[in-house]
Each structure stands twice: as C-alpha cells, then as structure tokens.
PDB file of C-alpha atoms and ligand atoms in Angstrom:
ATOM      1  CA  MET Z   1     -12.577   2.415  87.453  1.00  0.00           C
ATOM      2  CA  HIS Z   2     -14.655   5.308  89.202  1.00  0.00           C
ATOM      3  CA  ASN Z   3     -10.779   5.836  90.503  1.00  0.00           C
ATOM      4  CA  ASP Z   4      -9.904   7.260  87.664  1.00  0.00           C
ATOM      5  CA  ILE Z   5     -12.655   9.939  87.588  1.00  0.00           C
ATOM      6  CA  GLU Z   6     -11.490  13.474  89.031  1.00  0.00           C
ATOM      7  CA  ARG Z   7     -15.371  14.777  87.867  1.00  0.00           C
ATOM      8  CA  VAL Z   8     -18.405  14.044  86.209  1.00  0.00           C
ATOM      9  CA  LEU Z   9     -19.637  16.432  83.865  1.00  0.00           C
ATOM     10  CA  PHE Z  10     -23.202  14.824  83.037  1.00  0.00           C
ATOM     11  CA  THR Z  11     -24.656  12.587  84.655  1.00  0.00           C
ATOM     12  CA  GLU Z  12     -26.643   9.265  83.452  1.00  0.00           C
ATOM     13  CA  SER Z  13     -29.967  11.270  84.089  1.00  0.00           C
ATOM     14  CA  GLN Z  14     -28.926  14.428  82.493  1.00  0.00           C
ATOM     15  CA  ILE Z  15     -27.377  12.210  78.810  1.00  0.00           C
ATOM     16  CA  ALA Z  16     -30.905  10.361  79.308  1.00  0.00           C
ATOM     17  CA  GLN Z  17     -32.732  13.421  79.359  1.00  0.00           C
ATOM     18  CA  ARG Z  18     -31.249  15.214  76.434  1.00  0.00           C
ATOM     19  CA  VAL Z  19     -30.931  11.896  74.255  1.00  0.00           C
ATOM     20  CA  ARG Z  20     -34.527  12.139  74.658  1.00  0.00           C
ATOM     21  CA  GLU Z  21     -34.680  15.491  73.276  1.00  0.00           C
ATOM     22  CA  LEU Z  22     -32.723  14.936  70.506  1.00  0.00           C
ATOM     23  CA  GLY Z  23     -34.457  11.933  69.389  1.00  0.00           C
ATOM     24  CA  GLN Z  24     -37.703  13.906  69.233  1.00  0.00           C
ATOM     25  CA  GLN Z  25     -36.465  16.830  67.556  1.00  0.00           C
ATOM     26  CA  ILE Z  26     -34.782  14.512  64.339  1.00  0.00           C
ATOM     27  CA  SER Z  27     -37.574  12.421  64.019  1.00  0.00           C
ATOM     28  CA  HIS Z  28     -39.850  15.809  63.738  1.00  0.00           C
ATOM     29  CA  GLU Z  29     -37.533  16.847  61.322  1.00  0.00           C
ATOM     30  CA  TYR Z  30     -37.025  13.942  58.977  1.00  0.00           C
ATOM     31  CA  THR Z  31     -40.896  13.520  59.558  1.00  0.00           C
ATOM     32  CA  LYS Z  32     -41.254  17.153  58.077  1.00  0.00           C
ATOM     33  CA  LEU Z  33     -38.621  16.361  55.463  1.00  0.00           C
ATOM     34  CA  LEU Z  34     -39.761  12.977  54.371  1.00  0.00           C
ATOM     35  CA  GLY Z  35     -43.506  13.022  55.369  1.00  0.00           C
ATOM     36  CA  GLU Z  36     -44.520   9.202  53.386  1.00  0.00           C
ATOM     37  CA  LYS Z  37     -41.884   8.531  52.001  1.00  0.00           C
ATOM     38  CA  LEU Z  38     -40.170   7.553  55.725  1.00  0.00           C
ATOM     39  CA  SER Z  39     -41.261   3.883  55.515  1.00  0.00           C
ATOM     40  CA  GLN Z  40     -39.956   2.740  51.894  1.00  0.00           C
ATOM     41  CA  GLU Z  41     -36.509   5.239  52.760  1.00  0.00           C
ATOM     42  CA  PRO Z  42     -35.579   5.428  56.243  1.00  0.00           C
ATOM     43  CA  PRO Z  43     -32.663   7.642  57.098  1.00  0.00           C
ATOM     44  CA  ILE Z  44     -29.784   5.417  57.855  1.00  0.00           C
ATOM     45  CA  ALA Z  45     -28.087   6.437  61.272  1.00  0.00           C
ATOM     46  CA  VAL Z  46     -23.954   5.724  60.591  1.00  0.00           C
ATOM     47  CA  GLY Z  47     -22.425   5.006  63.832  1.00  0.00           C
ATOM     48  CA  LEU Z  48     -18.810   6.106  64.204  1.00  0.00           C
ATOM     49  CA  LEU Z  49     -17.356   2.796  65.450  1.00  0.00           C
ATOM     50  CA  ARG Z  50     -16.669   2.392  68.512  1.00  0.00           C
ATOM     51  CA  GLY Z  51     -17.184   5.886  70.558  1.00  0.00           C
ATOM     52  CA  ALA Z  52     -20.828   6.336  69.610  1.00  0.00           C
ATOM     53  CA  VAL Z  53     -22.221   2.961  69.920  1.00  0.00           C
ATOM     54  CA  VAL Z  54     -23.707   3.696  73.081  1.00  0.00           C
ATOM     55  CA  PHE Z  55     -25.123   6.919  72.265  1.00  0.00           C
ATOM     56  CA  LEU Z  56     -26.383   5.643  68.695  1.00  0.00           C
ATOM     57  CA  ALA Z  57     -28.401   2.840  70.586  1.00  0.00           C
ATOM     58  CA  ASP Z  58     -30.076   5.163  72.968  1.00  0.00           C
ATOM     59  CA  LEU Z  59     -30.712   7.754  70.678  1.00  0.00           C
ATOM     60  CA  THR Z  60     -32.331   5.821  67.832  1.00  0.00           C
ATOM     61  CA  ARG Z  61     -34.570   4.212  70.510  1.00  0.00           C
ATOM     62  CA  ALA Z  62     -35.357   7.597  71.428  1.00  0.00           C
ATOM     63  CA  MET Z  63     -36.775   8.129  67.918  1.00  0.00           C
ATOM     64  CA  THR Z  64     -40.061   7.895  66.912  1.00  0.00           C
ATOM     65  CA  ILE Z  65     -39.344   7.021  62.870  1.00  0.00           C
ATOM     66  CA  PRO Z  66     -37.713   4.207  61.199  1.00  0.00           C
ATOM     67  CA  VAL Z  67     -33.985   4.227  60.897  1.00  0.00           C
ATOM     68  CA  GLU Z  68     -31.466   1.772  59.306  1.00  0.00           C
ATOM     69  CA  TYR Z  69     -28.038   1.550  60.885  1.00  0.00           C
ATOM     70  CA  ASP Z  70     -24.751   1.178  59.576  1.00  0.00           C
ATOM     71  CA  PHE Z  71     -21.081   1.667  61.072  1.00  0.00           C
ATOM     72  CA  ILE Z  72     -18.153   2.909  59.910  1.00  0.00           C
ATOM     73  CA  ALA Z  73     -14.895   3.043  61.802  1.00  0.00           C
ATOM     74  CA  VAL Z  74     -11.687   5.695  61.440  1.00  0.00           C
ATOM     75  CA  SER Z  75      -8.309   5.981  63.329  1.00  0.00           C
ATOM     76  CA  SER Z  76      -7.080   8.744  64.786  1.00  0.00           C
ATOM     77  CA  TYR Z  77      -5.646   8.510  68.375  1.00  0.00           C
ATOM     78  CA  GLY Z  78      -4.566   5.238  68.018  1.00  0.00           C
ATOM     79  CA  MET Z  79      -4.482   3.880  71.838  1.00  0.00           C
ATOM     80  CA  GLY Z  80      -3.805   7.586  73.658  1.00  0.00           C
ATOM     81  CA  SER Z  81      -5.268  10.859  73.411  1.00  0.00           C
ATOM     82  CA  THR Z  82      -2.725  12.606  70.786  1.00  0.00           C
ATOM     83  CA  PRO Z  83      -4.449  13.438  67.245  1.00  0.00           C
ATOM     84  CA  GLY Z  84      -2.834  11.330  64.357  1.00  0.00           C
ATOM     85  CA  GLN Z  85      -3.410  10.654  60.908  1.00  0.00           C
ATOM     86  CA  ILE Z  86      -7.002   9.513  59.944  1.00  0.00           C
ATOM     87  CA  GLN Z  87      -7.298   6.335  58.363  1.00  0.00           C
ATOM     88  CA  LEU Z  88     -10.569   4.178  57.009  1.00  0.00           C
ATOM     89  CA  LEU Z  89     -10.973   1.020  59.596  1.00  0.00           C
ATOM     90  CA  LYS Z  90     -14.039  -0.355  58.250  1.00  0.00           C
ATOM     91  CA  ASP Z  91     -16.506   1.189  55.913  1.00  0.00           C
ATOM     92  CA  LEU Z  92     -20.307   1.211  55.322  1.00  0.00           C
ATOM     93  CA  GLU Z  93     -21.578  -2.070  54.332  1.00  0.00           C
ATOM     94  CA  LYS Z  94     -24.314  -0.733  51.765  1.00  0.00           C
ATOM     95  CA  PRO Z  95     -24.363   2.241  49.623  1.00  0.00           C
ATOM     96  CA  ILE Z  96     -25.704   5.860  50.538  1.00  0.00           C
ATOM     97  CA  ALA Z  97     -26.659   7.024  47.177  1.00  0.00           C
ATOM     98  CA  GLY Z  98     -29.792   8.810  47.141  1.00  0.00           C
ATOM     99  CA  ARG Z  99     -30.449   8.012  50.858  1.00  0.00           C
ATOM    100  CA  HIS Z 100     -30.794  10.217  53.923  1.00  0.00           C
ATOM    101  CA  VAL Z 101     -27.904  10.161  56.154  1.00  0.00           C
ATOM    102  CA  LEU Z 102     -27.628  10.671  59.519  1.00  0.00           C
ATOM    103  CA  LEU Z 103     -23.793  10.364  61.298  1.00  0.00           C
ATOM    104  CA  VAL Z 104     -23.521   9.695  64.734  1.00  0.00           C
ATOM    105  CA  GLU Z 105     -20.460  10.843  66.138  1.00  0.00           C
ATOM    106  CA  ASP Z 106     -19.255  10.552  69.830  1.00  0.00           C
ATOM    107  CA  ILE Z 107     -17.259  13.927  69.755  1.00  0.00           C
ATOM    108  CA  VAL Z 108     -16.239  16.464  67.904  1.00  0.00           C
ATOM    109  CA  ASP Z 109     -12.543  18.055  69.092  1.00  0.00           C
ATOM    110  CA  THR Z 110     -10.775  19.608  66.281  1.00  0.00           C
ATOM    111  CA  GLY Z 111     -13.192  18.752  63.593  1.00  0.00           C
ATOM    112  CA  GLN Z 112     -10.647  16.817  61.370  1.00  0.00           C
ATOM    113  CA  THR Z 113     -12.172  13.665  61.843  1.00  0.00           C
ATOM    114  CA  LEU Z 114     -15.901  14.867  61.269  1.00  0.00           C
ATOM    115  CA  ALA Z 115     -14.446  16.671  58.259  1.00  0.00           C
ATOM    116  CA  HIS Z 116     -12.889  13.910  56.625  1.00  0.00           C
ATOM    117  CA  LEU Z 117     -15.661  11.750  57.420  1.00  0.00           C
ATOM    118  CA  ILE Z 118     -18.132  14.353  55.614  1.00  0.00           C
ATOM    119  CA  GLU Z 119     -16.284  14.666  52.322  1.00  0.00           C
ATOM    120  CA  LEU Z 120     -15.789  11.087  52.399  1.00  0.00           C
ATOM    121  CA  LEU Z 121     -19.861  10.404  52.726  1.00  0.00           C
ATOM    122  CA  ARG Z 122     -20.558  13.540  50.530  1.00  0.00           C
ATOM    123  CA  ALA Z 123     -18.399  12.047  47.952  1.00  0.00           C
ATOM    124  CA  ARG Z 124     -21.276   9.231  47.678  1.00  0.00           C
ATOM    125  CA  HIS Z 125     -23.975  11.165  46.983  1.00  0.00           C
ATOM    126  CA  PRO Z 126     -26.352  11.021  49.731  1.00  0.00           C
ATOM    127  CA  ALA Z 127     -29.817  13.016  49.201  1.00  0.00           C
ATOM    128  CA  SER Z 128     -28.409  14.534  52.626  1.00  0.00           C
ATOM    129  CA  LEU Z 129     -26.068  14.264  55.110  1.00  0.00           C
ATOM    130  CA  LYS Z 130     -26.780  15.588  58.434  1.00  0.00           C
ATOM    131  CA  ILE Z 131     -24.318  15.301  61.738  1.00  0.00           C
ATOM    132  CA  CYS Z 132     -25.357  14.516  65.108  1.00  0.00           C
ATOM    133  CA  ALA Z 133     -22.657  14.531  67.901  1.00  0.00           C
ATOM    134  CA  LEU Z 134     -22.974  14.108  71.444  1.00  0.00           C
ATOM    135  CA  LEU Z 135     -20.383  16.140  72.348  1.00  0.00           C
ATOM    136  CA  ASP Z 136     -19.238  19.644  70.780  1.00  0.00           C
ATOM    137  CA  LYS Z 137     -15.661  20.098  72.086  1.00  0.00           C
ATOM    138  CA  THR Z 138     -14.788  23.266  71.277  1.00  0.00           C
ATOM    139  CA  PRO Z 139     -11.502  24.809  72.339  1.00  0.00           C
ATOM    140  CA  ARG Z 140      -8.955  22.626  69.930  1.00  0.00           C
ATOM    141  CA  ARG Z 141     -11.298  22.977  66.810  1.00  0.00           C
ATOM    142  CA  THR Z 142      -9.473  23.909  63.949  1.00  0.00           C
ATOM    143  CA  ARG Z 143     -12.113  22.808  60.859  1.00  0.00           C
ATOM    144  CA  ASN Z 144     -15.083  24.678  60.325  1.00  0.00           C
ATOM    145  CA  VAL Z 145     -17.569  21.771  60.654  1.00  0.00           C
ATOM    146  CA  THR Z 146     -21.353  22.279  60.753  1.00  0.00           C
ATOM    147  CA  ILE Z 147     -23.080  19.948  63.368  1.00  0.00           C
ATOM    148  CA  ASP Z 148     -26.750  19.659  63.038  1.00  0.00           C
ATOM    149  CA  TYR Z 149     -27.732  18.273  66.528  1.00  0.00           C
ATOM    150  CA  VAL Z 150     -25.507  18.559  69.579  1.00  0.00           C
ATOM    151  CA  GLY Z 151     -25.997  16.449  72.699  1.00  0.00           C
ATOM    152  CA  PHE Z 152     -23.695  18.772  74.939  1.00  0.00           C
ATOM    153  CA  THR Z 153     -21.008  21.874  74.316  1.00  0.00           C
ATOM    154  CA  LEU Z 154     -17.579  21.322  76.085  1.00  0.00           C
ATOM    155  CA  ALA Z 155     -15.722  24.590  76.418  1.00  0.00           C
ATOM    156  CA  GLU Z 156     -13.069  22.947  78.399  1.00  0.00           C
ATOM    157  CA  ASP Z 157     -10.248  21.047  76.873  1.00  0.00           C
ATOM    158  CA  ALA Z 158     -10.490  18.030  79.372  1.00  0.00           C
ATOM    159  CA  PHE Z 159     -10.331  14.550  77.934  1.00  0.00           C
ATOM    160  CA  VAL Z 160     -13.623  12.594  78.797  1.00  0.00           C
ATOM    161  CA  VAL Z 161     -14.710   9.465  78.840  1.00  0.00           C
ATOM    162  CA  GLY Z 162     -17.963   7.063  79.622  1.00  0.00           C
ATOM    163  CA  TYR Z 163     -21.262   6.575  78.072  1.00  0.00           C
ATOM    164  CA  GLY Z 164     -19.293   4.579  74.786  1.00  0.00           C
ATOM    165  CA  LEU Z 165     -15.859   7.343  74.988  1.00  0.00           C
ATOM    166  CA  ASP Z 166     -12.516   5.570  76.149  1.00  0.00           C
ATOM    167  CA  TYR Z 167      -9.023   5.713  76.994  1.00  0.00           C
ATOM    168  CA  ALA Z 168      -7.206   3.316  75.965  1.00  0.00           C
ATOM    169  CA  GLU Z 169     -10.052   1.310  75.270  1.00  0.00           C
ATOM    170  CA  ARG Z 170     -11.335   1.677  78.868  1.00  0.00           C
ATOM    171  CA  TYR Z 171     -14.131   3.310  80.532  1.00  0.00           C
ATOM    172  CA  ARG Z 172     -16.854   3.442  77.672  1.00  0.00           C
ATOM    173  CA  ASN Z 173     -19.537   1.318  79.843  1.00  0.00           C
ATOM    174  CA  LEU Z 174     -19.164   4.320  82.565  1.00  0.00           C
ATOM    175  CA  PRO Z 175     -22.936   5.203  82.237  1.00  0.00           C
ATOM    176  CA  TYR Z 176     -21.843   9.208  82.920  1.00  0.00           C
ATOM    177  CA  ILE Z 177     -19.513  11.187  80.945  1.00  0.00           C
ATOM    178  CA  ALA Z 178     -16.545  12.541  83.068  1.00  0.00           C
ATOM    179  CA  ALA Z 179     -13.297  13.968  82.906  1.00  0.00           C
ATOM    180  CA  LEU Z 180     -10.187  11.635  83.366  1.00  0.00           C
ATOM    181  CA  LYS Z 181      -7.870  12.464  86.113  1.00  0.00           C
ATOM    182  CA  LYS Z 182      -4.264  13.516  84.537  1.00  0.00           C
ATOM    183  CA  SER Z 183      -2.698  10.463  86.810  1.00  0.00           C
ATOM    184  CA  ALA Z 184      -4.837   8.062  84.495  1.00  0.00           C
ATOM    185  CA  ILE Z 185      -3.333   9.023  81.189  1.00  0.00           C
ATOM    186  CA  THR Z 186      -0.062   7.476  80.498  1.00  0.00           C
ATOM    187  CA  THR Z 187       0.815   9.327  77.482  1.00  0.00           C
TER     188      THR Z 187
HETATM  189  P1  5GP D   1     -11.215  15.595  66.495  1.00  0.00           P
HETATM  190  O1  5GP D   1     -10.894  14.751  64.716  1.00  0.00           O
HETATM  191  O2  5GP D   1     -12.539  16.228  66.309  1.00  0.00           O
HETATM  192  O3  5GP D   1      -9.819  15.836  66.686  1.00  0.00           O
HETATM  193  O4  5GP D   1     -11.189  14.081  67.417  1.00  0.00           O
HETATM  194  C1  5GP D   1     -12.611  12.927  67.081  1.00  0.00           C
HETATM  195  C2  5GP D   1     -12.027  11.796  67.793  1.00  0.00           C
HETATM  196  O5  5GP D   1     -10.811  12.013  68.831  1.00  0.00           O
HETATM  197  C3  5GP D   1     -13.567  11.255  68.457  1.00  0.00           C
HETATM  198  O6  5GP D   1     -14.277  10.602  67.805  1.00  0.00           O
HETATM  199  C4  5GP D   1     -12.667  10.626  69.360  1.00  0.00           C
HETATM  200  O7  5GP D   1     -12.475   9.283  69.154  1.00  0.00           O
HETATM  201  C5  5GP D   1     -11.263  11.391  69.831  1.00  0.00           C
HETATM  202  N1  5GP D   1     -11.546  12.373  70.848  1.00  0.00           N
HETATM  203  C6  5GP D   1     -11.069  13.598  70.886  1.00  0.00           C
HETATM  204  N2  5GP D   1     -11.648  14.267  72.230  1.00  0.00           N
HETATM  205  C7  5GP D   1     -11.614  13.363  73.081  1.00  0.00           C
HETATM  206  C8  5GP D   1     -11.924  13.073  74.669  1.00  0.00           C
HETATM  207  O8  5GP D   1     -12.039  14.287  75.071  1.00  0.00           O
HETATM  208  N3  5GP D   1     -11.970  11.657  75.057  1.00  0.00           N
HETATM  209  C9  5GP D   1     -12.364  10.782  74.222  1.00  0.00           C
HETATM  210  N4  5GP D   1     -12.283   9.842  74.589  1.00  0.00           N
HETATM  211  N5  5GP D   1     -12.043  10.714  72.845  1.00  0.00           N
HETATM  212  C10 5GP D   1     -11.805  12.334  72.551  1.00  0.00           C
END
C-alpha cells in the first residue's frame, strides 16, 4: 500500500492538530449560535459516504458540544478519478427541516458534488447549513461554493488518498494524506 505513495502531503500529526482546531472552532461557533438550545436540538453532522467517514469520526470527537450523525452517499467518480454524473445513492435517514446541519465532506475538487448537495439539502429547509471539508483542492474548481470550515487547502491538482480518501476503494485506511504515484492510477 505505502509503495504506491509518491509523497505525503499531510502527516498523521498535522491532521490530528488541524482536526482538533476545527473541532474547537465549530464547537465555539455553534455554542454562540445556539446557546441553551444546543442540548435539545444539537446540530446534525451529515457525513458524505464513504470518503468523509474517518474525518467525521475524528472531527466530532474533537467537538465539545452534542452532535447527531447522519450519512448521505452520492456517486460521481465511479471506481476511478474522472468526474461524471452525480447520483444520490443513499439519502439521509431523518428529516432536517428546522435543524442545524453541518455537512462534512472529504474533498472539494470541481465543486460539482458540493453544489449539488447544497441544493438538495437547502430544499429541505434546515435552520442552517454549514460546510466542513477536510480538503479544499482549488485548481479545477468550476462551481462557486462557500466552504465554512476547511482542513487544508491543496493548490496543486494531485490525486490524493488516505485518511478516508480512496482510489478504487483502496488506501482509505492510510493514517496520512498523500499523492498517489501516477503508476498506481490505472484509468
Ligand atoms: P467534485 O464534485 O468537487 O469535483 O468532487 C468531489 C468528490 O470527488 C469528492 O467527494 C471525492 O470523492 C472525489 N475526489 C476529488 N478529488 C479527489 C482526490 O484527489 N482524491 C480522491 N480520493 N477523491 C477525490
């Protein structure tokens, strides 16, 4: 697995540090927003399956406020790395009308997936919708999307894996985020 890695971009300890900071910032801002109401109506962290699972698990444990989980799945990339049609594969289990929703994404690349998800979730009238993305990969952005909380910005167009991110369902369990060798990409 490690032999297919070209270069580590963010180490395990850099990720842990940044996730801790994000958890604190998010907790602080929701406390300011909701105050007393936090315990009755905690925000719902909506994880985008499957890439955001590892991030969501660490991020929510770095948060000091109550939080609920739900998950949504879309497919856009198939097995490889070429963008395609966006399809809803798994919907949320609970209604979000009147709830505070924190959408947790692994990586924003063109912004198509995020723009689609924002439209889908907004139409359900949440009390608020905030976006948290582990990685903001900027070079191929075609949609103007606002990301409220960003783990790391990636200014290069590298295909990255690890810490939940896959290539053809592999490498998700690497503890760091790394660029994959071109030779390991088969499409
Ligand atoms: P977008 O719609 O913004 O172009 O793409 C978002 C989705 O594409 C992400 O949720 C992720 O599944 C996939 N993606 C984009 N760039 C990368 C990358 O560098 N590595 C991996 N593993 N997935 C990526």
